[in-house]
Amino acid sequence: MNIQELSNRTHINKETIRSYRLKGLLRPIQADNGYYEYSEEDVYILLYIRQLRDYGMPLEHIRHAFDTLESDYQVALYDQQIAETEAEIERLKKRVDSLKKTKQHQELSKANLNRVEIEYYEETKYDIYPSDGPDSEILTKWLQNINMCTITLNIDKNELTMTTHGKIPIKAGIGTFQWFVKRADLPLTPKIVQFPSGYYCSAIIEVDNIHALDASCLIPIRNYINEHHYTLGSDVTGFLVRVDYSKVQPRFYFRIRVLIKNKD
């Protein structure tokens, strides 16, 4: 059968079949006219390759498995794929948890604007800010993993004890949590800001400029901290939960938080 017939039989496109042939996974006979003739055996080999690919097995591993009679080698490949799949399941569980949390922030972003809460965070959060001049390789590595990072901001904690009027400078960047830093082997440098586990005073604020913030946005969280006589243990960090582009000027909703001490 020709490649079109093989494609029709297996529902695998011709480009993929050609790539498998070029990698030595399929070995059809080449006729005198230059075209390749595929056999019935090729149908089942191709379906088997697709099955292994659905398991997530790399093509190079499949090719090596085809070229060896050692069953131990093939069993080891399955063991490796099982371990990688289990690790992926754990990663996806964490992603689901993150999605649920972000969904919750999304739901609260308007109805509870500026409402102050106390939250406990179990893991250290890391923020990186381009304005601090991190090495380009480090920033690139973080940006390559943006799917597990958040858009974040930073405000000097001293701003919580200063004026309630005018504009406050802020820095925008990206952030993530300790578990993902370890999993993705993201590089850390002294320029990366760390927010350790602990109790945080938290609120959702509305921002219309990622370089400066109206000082009045911090009044609720400032008043709460003063009323409860908390000591600040970190700068203010935050992560983006929603973008409102219903008007010409975009508005950003951030969940901000600051580490507090003297929490009973």
PDB file of N, CA and C in Angstrom, residues 183-255:
ATOM      1  N   ARG A 183      11.181  22.159  41.103  1.00  0.00           N
ATOM      2  CA  ARG A 183      10.827  21.232  40.037  1.00  0.00           C
ATOM      3  C   ARG A 183      11.439  21.639  38.706  1.00  0.00           C
ATOM      4  N   ALA A 184      11.362  22.916  38.377  1.00  0.00           N
ATOM      5  CA  ALA A 184      11.861  23.398  37.084  1.00  0.00           C
ATOM      6  C   ALA A 184      13.329  23.787  37.140  1.00  0.00           C
ATOM      7  N   ASP A 185      13.937  23.645  38.321  1.00  0.00           N
ATOM      8  CA  ASP A 185      15.340  24.017  38.493  1.00  0.00           C
ATOM      9  C   ASP A 185      15.588  25.457  38.048  1.00  0.00           C
ATOM     10  N   LEU A 186      14.687  26.351  38.479  1.00  0.00           N
ATOM     11  CA  LEU A 186      14.844  27.757  38.132  1.00  0.00           C
ATOM     12  C   LEU A 186      16.011  28.361  38.911  1.00  0.00           C
ATOM     13  N   PRO A 187      16.855  29.123  38.243  1.00  0.00           N
ATOM     14  CA  PRO A 187      18.015  29.713  38.927  1.00  0.00           C
ATOM     15  C   PRO A 187      17.592  30.816  39.891  1.00  0.00           C
ATOM     16  N   LEU A 188      18.283  30.896  41.029  1.00  0.00           N
ATOM     17  CA  LEU A 188      18.040  31.932  42.024  1.00  0.00           C
ATOM     18  C   LEU A 188      19.311  32.751  42.209  1.00  0.00           C
ATOM     19  N   THR A 189      19.138  34.057  42.372  1.00  0.00           N
ATOM     20  CA  THR A 189      20.258  34.953  42.635  1.00  0.00           C
ATOM     21  C   THR A 189      19.840  35.915  43.739  1.00  0.00           C
ATOM     22  N   PRO A 190      20.797  36.656  44.322  1.00  0.00           N
ATOM     23  CA  PRO A 190      20.434  37.636  45.357  1.00  0.00           C
ATOM     24  C   PRO A 190      19.431  38.684  44.871  1.00  0.00           C
ATOM     25  N   LYS A 191      19.313  38.863  43.546  1.00  0.00           N
ATOM     26  CA  LYS A 191      18.376  39.858  43.011  1.00  0.00           C
ATOM     27  C   LYS A 191      16.932  39.368  43.035  1.00  0.00           C
ATOM     28  N   ILE A 192      16.737  38.092  43.323  1.00  0.00           N
ATOM     29  CA  ILE A 192      15.386  37.547  43.399  1.00  0.00           C
ATOM     30  C   ILE A 192      14.863  37.732  44.817  1.00  0.00           C
ATOM     31  N   VAL A 193      13.675  38.325  44.939  1.00  0.00           N
ATOM     32  CA  VAL A 193      13.101  38.653  46.241  1.00  0.00           C
ATOM     33  C   VAL A 193      12.354  37.438  46.780  1.00  0.00           C
ATOM     34  N   GLN A 194      12.610  37.106  48.052  1.00  0.00           N
ATOM     35  CA  GLN A 194      11.973  35.955  48.674  1.00  0.00           C
ATOM     36  C   GLN A 194      10.940  36.404  49.704  1.00  0.00           C
ATOM     37  N   PHE A 195       9.802  35.731  49.676  1.00  0.00           N
ATOM     38  CA  PHE A 195       8.747  35.966  50.660  1.00  0.00           C
ATOM     39  C   PHE A 195       8.489  34.631  51.356  1.00  0.00           C
ATOM     40  N   PRO A 196       8.955  34.476  52.582  1.00  0.00           N
ATOM     41  CA  PRO A 196       8.902  33.169  53.253  1.00  0.00           C
ATOM     42  C   PRO A 196       7.499  32.772  53.662  1.00  0.00           C
ATOM     43  N   SER A 197       7.355  31.531  54.095  1.00  0.00           N
ATOM     44  CA  SER A 197       6.073  31.063  54.595  1.00  0.00           C
ATOM     45  C   SER A 197       5.720  31.827  55.858  1.00  0.00           C
ATOM     46  N   GLY A 198       4.423  31.962  56.121  1.00  0.00           N
ATOM     47  CA  GLY A 198       3.992  32.678  57.309  1.00  0.00           C
ATOM     48  C   GLY A 198       2.626  33.310  57.113  1.00  0.00           C
ATOM     49  N   TYR A 199       2.235  34.108  58.090  1.00  0.00           N
ATOM     50  CA  TYR A 199       0.953  34.812  58.020  1.00  0.00           C
ATOM     51  C   TYR A 199       1.121  36.127  57.254  1.00  0.00           C
ATOM     52  N   TYR A 200       0.191  36.359  56.341  1.00  0.00           N
ATOM     53  CA  TYR A 200       0.234  37.563  55.520  1.00  0.00           C
ATOM     54  C   TYR A 200      -1.090  38.314  55.637  1.00  0.00           C
ATOM     55  N   CYS A 201      -0.966  39.617  55.691  1.00  0.00           N
ATOM     56  CA  CYS A 201      -2.130  40.492  55.605  1.00  0.00           C
ATOM     57  C   CYS A 201      -2.383  40.723  54.119  1.00  0.00           C
ATOM     58  N   SER A 202      -3.597  40.428  53.659  1.00  0.00           N
ATOM     59  CA  SER A 202      -3.853  40.346  52.223  1.00  0.00           C
ATOM     60  C   SER A 202      -5.095  41.131  51.830  1.00  0.00           C
ATOM     61  N   ALA A 203      -5.085  41.649  50.601  1.00  0.00           N
ATOM     62  CA  ALA A 203      -6.247  42.362  50.062  1.00  0.00           C
ATOM     63  C   ALA A 203      -6.135  42.406  48.544  1.00  0.00           C
ATOM     64  N   ILE A 204      -7.251  42.622  47.879  1.00  0.00           N
ATOM     65  CA  ILE A 204      -7.258  42.802  46.429  1.00  0.00           C
ATOM     66  C   ILE A 204      -7.374  44.293  46.136  1.00  0.00           C
ATOM     67  N   ILE A 205      -6.493  44.780  45.266  1.00  0.00           N
ATOM     68  CA  ILE A 205      -6.511  46.196  44.916  1.00  0.00           C
ATOM     69  C   ILE A 205      -6.629  46.348  43.406  1.00  0.00           C
ATOM     70  N   GLU A 206      -7.048  47.523  42.986  1.00  0.00           N
ATOM     71  CA  GLU A 206      -7.196  47.852  41.571  1.00  0.00           C
ATOM     72  C   GLU A 206      -6.081  48.805  41.168  1.00  0.00           C
ATOM     73  N   VAL A 207      -5.388  48.468  40.086  1.00  0.00           N
ATOM     74  CA  VAL A 207      -4.222  49.222  39.639  1.00  0.00           C
ATOM     75  C   VAL A 207      -4.429  49.639  38.184  1.00  0.00           C
ATOM     76  N   ASP A 208      -4.149  50.895  37.877  1.00  0.00           N
ATOM     77  CA  ASP A 208      -4.280  51.347  36.484  1.00  0.00           C
ATOM     78  C   ASP A 208      -2.936  51.724  35.876  1.00  0.00           C
ATOM     79  N   ASN A 209      -1.869  51.506  36.633  1.00  0.00           N
ATOM     80  CA  ASN A 209      -0.538  51.847  36.146  1.00  0.00           C
ATOM     81  C   ASN A 209       0.457  50.914  36.826  1.00  0.00           C
ATOM     82  N   ILE A 210       1.157  50.094  36.058  1.00  0.00           N
ATOM     83  CA  ILE A 210       2.048  49.118  36.662  1.00  0.00           C
ATOM     84  C   ILE A 210       3.365  49.717  37.147  1.00  0.00           C
ATOM     85  N   HIS A 211       3.507  51.036  37.024  1.00  0.00           N
ATOM     86  CA  HIS A 211       4.711  51.706  37.514  1.00  0.00           C
ATOM     87  C   HIS A 211       4.454  52.508  38.785  1.00  0.00           C
ATOM     88  N   ALA A 212       3.191  52.882  39.000  1.00  0.00           N
ATOM     89  CA  ALA A 212       2.859  53.698  40.179  1.00  0.00           C
ATOM     90  C   ALA A 212       1.446  53.366  40.629  1.00  0.00           C
ATOM     91  N   LEU A 213       1.238  53.506  41.942  1.00  0.00           N
ATOM     92  CA  LEU A 213      -0.040  53.133  42.545  1.00  0.00           C
ATOM     93  C   LEU A 213      -0.574  54.294  43.368  1.00  0.00           C
ATOM     94  N   ASP A 214      -1.880  54.503  43.301  1.00  0.00           N
ATOM     95  CA  ASP A 214      -2.490  55.498  44.177  1.00  0.00           C
ATOM     96  C   ASP A 214      -2.318  55.057  45.629  1.00  0.00           C
ATOM     97  N   ALA A 215      -1.742  55.928  46.447  1.00  0.00           N
ATOM     98  CA  ALA A 215      -1.495  55.585  47.843  1.00  0.00           C
ATOM     99  C   ALA A 215      -2.771  55.215  48.586  1.00  0.00           C
ATOM    100  N   SER A 216      -3.893  55.748  48.133  1.00  0.00           N
ATOM    101  CA  SER A 216      -5.161  55.474  48.805  1.00  0.00           C
ATOM    102  C   SER A 216      -5.546  53.998  48.740  1.00  0.00           C
ATOM    103  N   CYS A 217      -5.008  53.262  47.745  1.00  0.00           N
ATOM    104  CA  CYS A 217      -5.314  51.836  47.624  1.00  0.00           C
ATOM    105  C   CYS A 217      -4.831  51.037  48.832  1.00  0.00           C
ATOM    106  N   LEU A 218      -3.818  51.566  49.509  1.00  0.00           N
ATOM    107  CA  LEU A 218      -3.228  50.846  50.630  1.00  0.00           C
ATOM    108  C   LEU A 218      -3.861  51.213  51.969  1.00  0.00           C
ATOM    109  N   ILE A 219      -4.802  52.149  51.966  1.00  0.00           N
ATOM    110  CA  ILE A 219      -5.397  52.604  53.232  1.00  0.00           C
ATOM    111  C   ILE A 219      -6.051  51.464  54.015  1.00  0.00           C
ATOM    112  N   PRO A 220      -6.876  50.607  53.394  1.00  0.00           N
ATOM    113  CA  PRO A 220      -7.505  49.535  54.168  1.00  0.00           C
ATOM    114  C   PRO A 220      -6.500  48.595  54.831  1.00  0.00           C
ATOM    115  N   ILE A 221      -5.505  48.154  54.081  1.00  0.00           N
ATOM    116  CA  ILE A 221      -4.529  47.230  54.645  1.00  0.00           C
ATOM    117  C   ILE A 221      -3.636  47.930  55.666  1.00  0.00           C
ATOM    118  N   ARG A 222      -3.333  49.219  55.420  1.00  0.00           N
ATOM    119  CA  ARG A 222      -2.543  50.004  56.373  1.00  0.00           C
ATOM    120  C   ARG A 222      -3.301  50.152  57.699  1.00  0.00           C
ATOM    121  N   ASN A 223      -4.586  50.491  57.604  1.00  0.00           N
ATOM    122  CA  ASN A 223      -5.382  50.670  58.819  1.00  0.00           C
ATOM    123  C   ASN A 223      -5.512  49.366  59.604  1.00  0.00           C
ATOM    124  N   TYR A 224      -5.679  48.264  58.888  1.00  0.00           N
ATOM    125  CA  TYR A 224      -5.834  46.966  59.536  1.00  0.00           C
ATOM    126  C   TYR A 224      -4.570  46.606  60.319  1.00  0.00           C
ATOM    127  N   ILE A 225      -3.431  46.825  59.694  1.00  0.00           N
ATOM    128  CA  ILE A 225      -2.152  46.518  60.351  1.00  0.00           C
ATOM    129  C   ILE A 225      -1.958  47.387  61.591  1.00  0.00           C
ATOM    130  N   ASN A 226      -2.273  48.654  61.476  1.00  0.00           N
ATOM    131  CA  ASN A 226      -2.119  49.559  62.620  1.00  0.00           C
ATOM    132  C   ASN A 226      -3.074  49.198  63.749  1.00  0.00           C
ATOM    133  N   GLU A 227      -4.315  48.877  63.415  1.00  0.00           N
ATOM    134  CA  GLU A 227      -5.308  48.550  64.441  1.00  0.00           C
ATOM    135  C   GLU A 227      -4.945  47.290  65.227  1.00  0.00           C
ATOM    136  N   HIS A 228      -4.289  46.344  64.556  1.00  0.00           N
ATOM    137  CA  HIS A 228      -3.938  45.088  65.210  1.00  0.00           C
ATOM    138  C   HIS A 228      -2.488  45.056  65.684  1.00  0.00           C
ATOM    139  N   HIS A 229      -1.798  46.194  65.535  1.00  0.00           N
ATOM    140  CA  HIS A 229      -0.419  46.343  66.043  1.00  0.00           C
ATOM    141  C   HIS A 229       0.527  45.277  65.485  1.00  0.00           C
ATOM    142  N   TYR A 230       0.382  45.011  64.193  1.00  0.00           N
ATOM    143  CA  TYR A 230       1.279  44.057  63.557  1.00  0.00           C
ATOM    144  C   TYR A 230       2.586  44.742  63.162  1.00  0.00           C
ATOM    145  N   THR A 231       3.659  43.951  63.134  1.00  0.00           N
ATOM    146  CA  THR A 231       4.949  44.404  62.628  1.00  0.00           C
ATOM    147  C   THR A 231       5.136  43.819  61.238  1.00  0.00           C
ATOM    148  N   LEU A 232       5.601  44.633  60.308  1.00  0.00           N
ATOM    149  CA  LEU A 232       5.776  44.178  58.933  1.00  0.00           C
ATOM    150  C   LEU A 232       7.065  43.379  58.786  1.00  0.00           C
ATOM    151  N   GLY A 233       6.959  42.237  58.127  1.00  0.00           N
ATOM    152  CA  GLY A 233       8.127  41.385  57.970  1.00  0.00           C
ATOM    153  C   GLY A 233       8.638  41.281  56.550  1.00  0.00           C
ATOM    154  N   SER A 234       8.019  41.978  55.618  1.00  0.00           N
ATOM    155  CA  SER A 234       8.456  41.913  54.223  1.00  0.00           C
ATOM    156  C   SER A 234       7.915  43.105  53.468  1.00  0.00           C
ATOM    157  N   ASP A 235       8.413  43.292  52.251  1.00  0.00           N
ATOM    158  CA  ASP A 235       7.782  44.243  51.342  1.00  0.00           C
ATOM    159  C   ASP A 235       6.414  43.684  50.940  1.00  0.00           C
ATOM    160  N   VAL A 236       5.677  44.476  50.213  1.00  0.00           N
ATOM    161  CA  VAL A 236       4.385  44.018  49.698  1.00  0.00           C
ATOM    162  C   VAL A 236       4.627  43.308  48.363  1.00  0.00           C
ATOM    163  N   THR A 237       4.106  42.108  48.250  1.00  0.00           N
ATOM    164  CA  THR A 237       4.131  41.402  46.970  1.00  0.00           C
ATOM    165  C   THR A 237       2.691  41.217  46.520  1.00  0.00           C
ATOM    166  N   GLY A 238       2.510  40.863  45.267  1.00  0.00           N
ATOM    167  CA  GLY A 238       1.157  40.668  44.766  1.00  0.00           C
ATOM    168  C   GLY A 238       1.180  39.890  43.481  1.00  0.00           C
ATOM    169  N   PHE A 239       0.057  39.276  43.140  1.00  0.00           N
ATOM    170  CA  PHE A 239      -0.010  38.591  41.860  1.00  0.00           C
ATOM    171  C   PHE A 239      -1.307  38.954  41.158  1.00  0.00           C
ATOM    172  N   LEU A 240      -1.219  39.011  39.850  1.00  0.00           N
ATOM    173  CA  LEU A 240      -2.331  39.449  39.013  1.00  0.00           C
ATOM    174  C   LEU A 240      -3.421  38.384  38.971  1.00  0.00           C
ATOM    175  N   VAL A 241      -4.664  38.805  39.259  1.00  0.00           N
ATOM    176  CA  VAL A 241      -5.785  37.858  39.214  1.00  0.00           C
ATOM    177  C   VAL A 241      -6.785  38.194  38.113  1.00  0.00           C
ATOM    178  N   ARG A 242      -6.741  39.430  37.604  1.00  0.00           N
ATOM    179  CA  ARG A 242      -7.704  39.780  36.559  1.00  0.00           C
ATOM    180  C   ARG A 242      -7.266  41.040  35.832  1.00  0.00           C
ATOM    181  N   VAL A 243      -7.579  41.091  34.543  1.00  0.00           N
ATOM    182  CA  VAL A 243      -7.364  42.287  33.737  1.00  0.00           C
ATOM    183  C   VAL A 243      -8.720  42.761  33.227  1.00  0.00           C
ATOM    184  N   ASP A 244      -9.008  44.032  33.449  1.00  0.00           N
ATOM    185  CA  ASP A 244     -10.261  44.624  32.972  1.00  0.00           C
ATOM    186  C   ASP A 244      -9.929  45.546  31.801  1.00  0.00           C
ATOM    187  N   TYR A 245     -10.329  45.114  30.599  1.00  0.00           N
ATOM    188  CA  TYR A 245     -10.038  45.890  29.392  1.00  0.00           C
ATOM    189  C   TYR A 245     -11.329  46.436  28.780  1.00  0.00           C
ATOM    190  N   SER A 246     -12.346  46.603  29.646  1.00  0.00           N
ATOM    191  CA  SER A 246     -13.630  47.085  29.141  1.00  0.00           C
ATOM    192  C   SER A 246     -13.584  48.560  28.758  1.00  0.00           C
ATOM    193  N   LYS A 247     -12.561  49.269  29.225  1.00  0.00           N
ATOM    194  CA  LYS A 247     -12.379  50.669  28.880  1.00  0.00           C
ATOM    195  C   LYS A 247     -11.065  50.834  28.138  1.00  0.00           C
ATOM    196  N   VAL A 248     -10.807  52.036  27.680  1.00  0.00           N
ATOM    197  CA  VAL A 248      -9.592  52.273  26.897  1.00  0.00           C
ATOM    198  C   VAL A 248      -8.350  51.977  27.736  1.00  0.00           C
ATOM    199  N   GLN A 249      -8.345  52.425  28.984  1.00  0.00           N
ATOM    200  CA  GLN A 249      -7.214  52.207  29.874  1.00  0.00           C
ATOM    201  C   GLN A 249      -7.396  50.898  30.626  1.00  0.00           C
ATOM    202  N   PRO A 250      -6.487  49.947  30.463  1.00  0.00           N
ATOM    203  CA  PRO A 250      -6.648  48.678  31.188  1.00  0.00           C
ATOM    204  C   PRO A 250      -6.487  48.865  32.692  1.00  0.00           C
ATOM    205  N   ARG A 251      -7.213  48.066  33.436  1.00  0.00           N
ATOM    206  CA  ARG A 251      -7.123  48.064  34.890  1.00  0.00           C
ATOM    207  C   ARG A 251      -6.758  46.655  35.336  1.00  0.00           C
ATOM    208  N   PHE A 252      -5.865  46.599  36.327  1.00  0.00           N
ATOM    209  CA  PHE A 252      -5.359  45.328  36.799  1.00  0.00           C
ATOM    210  C   PHE A 252      -5.801  45.105  38.245  1.00  0.00           C
ATOM    211  N   TYR A 253      -6.192  43.881  38.535  1.00  0.00           N
ATOM    212  CA  TYR A 253      -6.565  43.531  39.898  1.00  0.00           C
ATOM    213  C   TYR A 253      -5.496  42.594  40.456  1.00  0.00           C
ATOM    214  N   PHE A 254      -4.862  43.026  41.518  1.00  0.00           N
ATOM    215  CA  PHE A 254      -3.807  42.250  42.154  1.00  0.00           C
ATOM    216  C   PHE A 254      -4.231  41.825  43.552  1.00  0.00           C
ATOM    217  N   ARG A 255      -3.893  40.588  43.909  1.00  0.00           N
ATOM    218  CA  ARG A 255      -3.963  40.165  45.299  1.00  0.00           C
ATOM    219  C   ARG A 255      -2.616  40.519  45.920  1.00  0.00           C
TER     220      ARG A 255
END
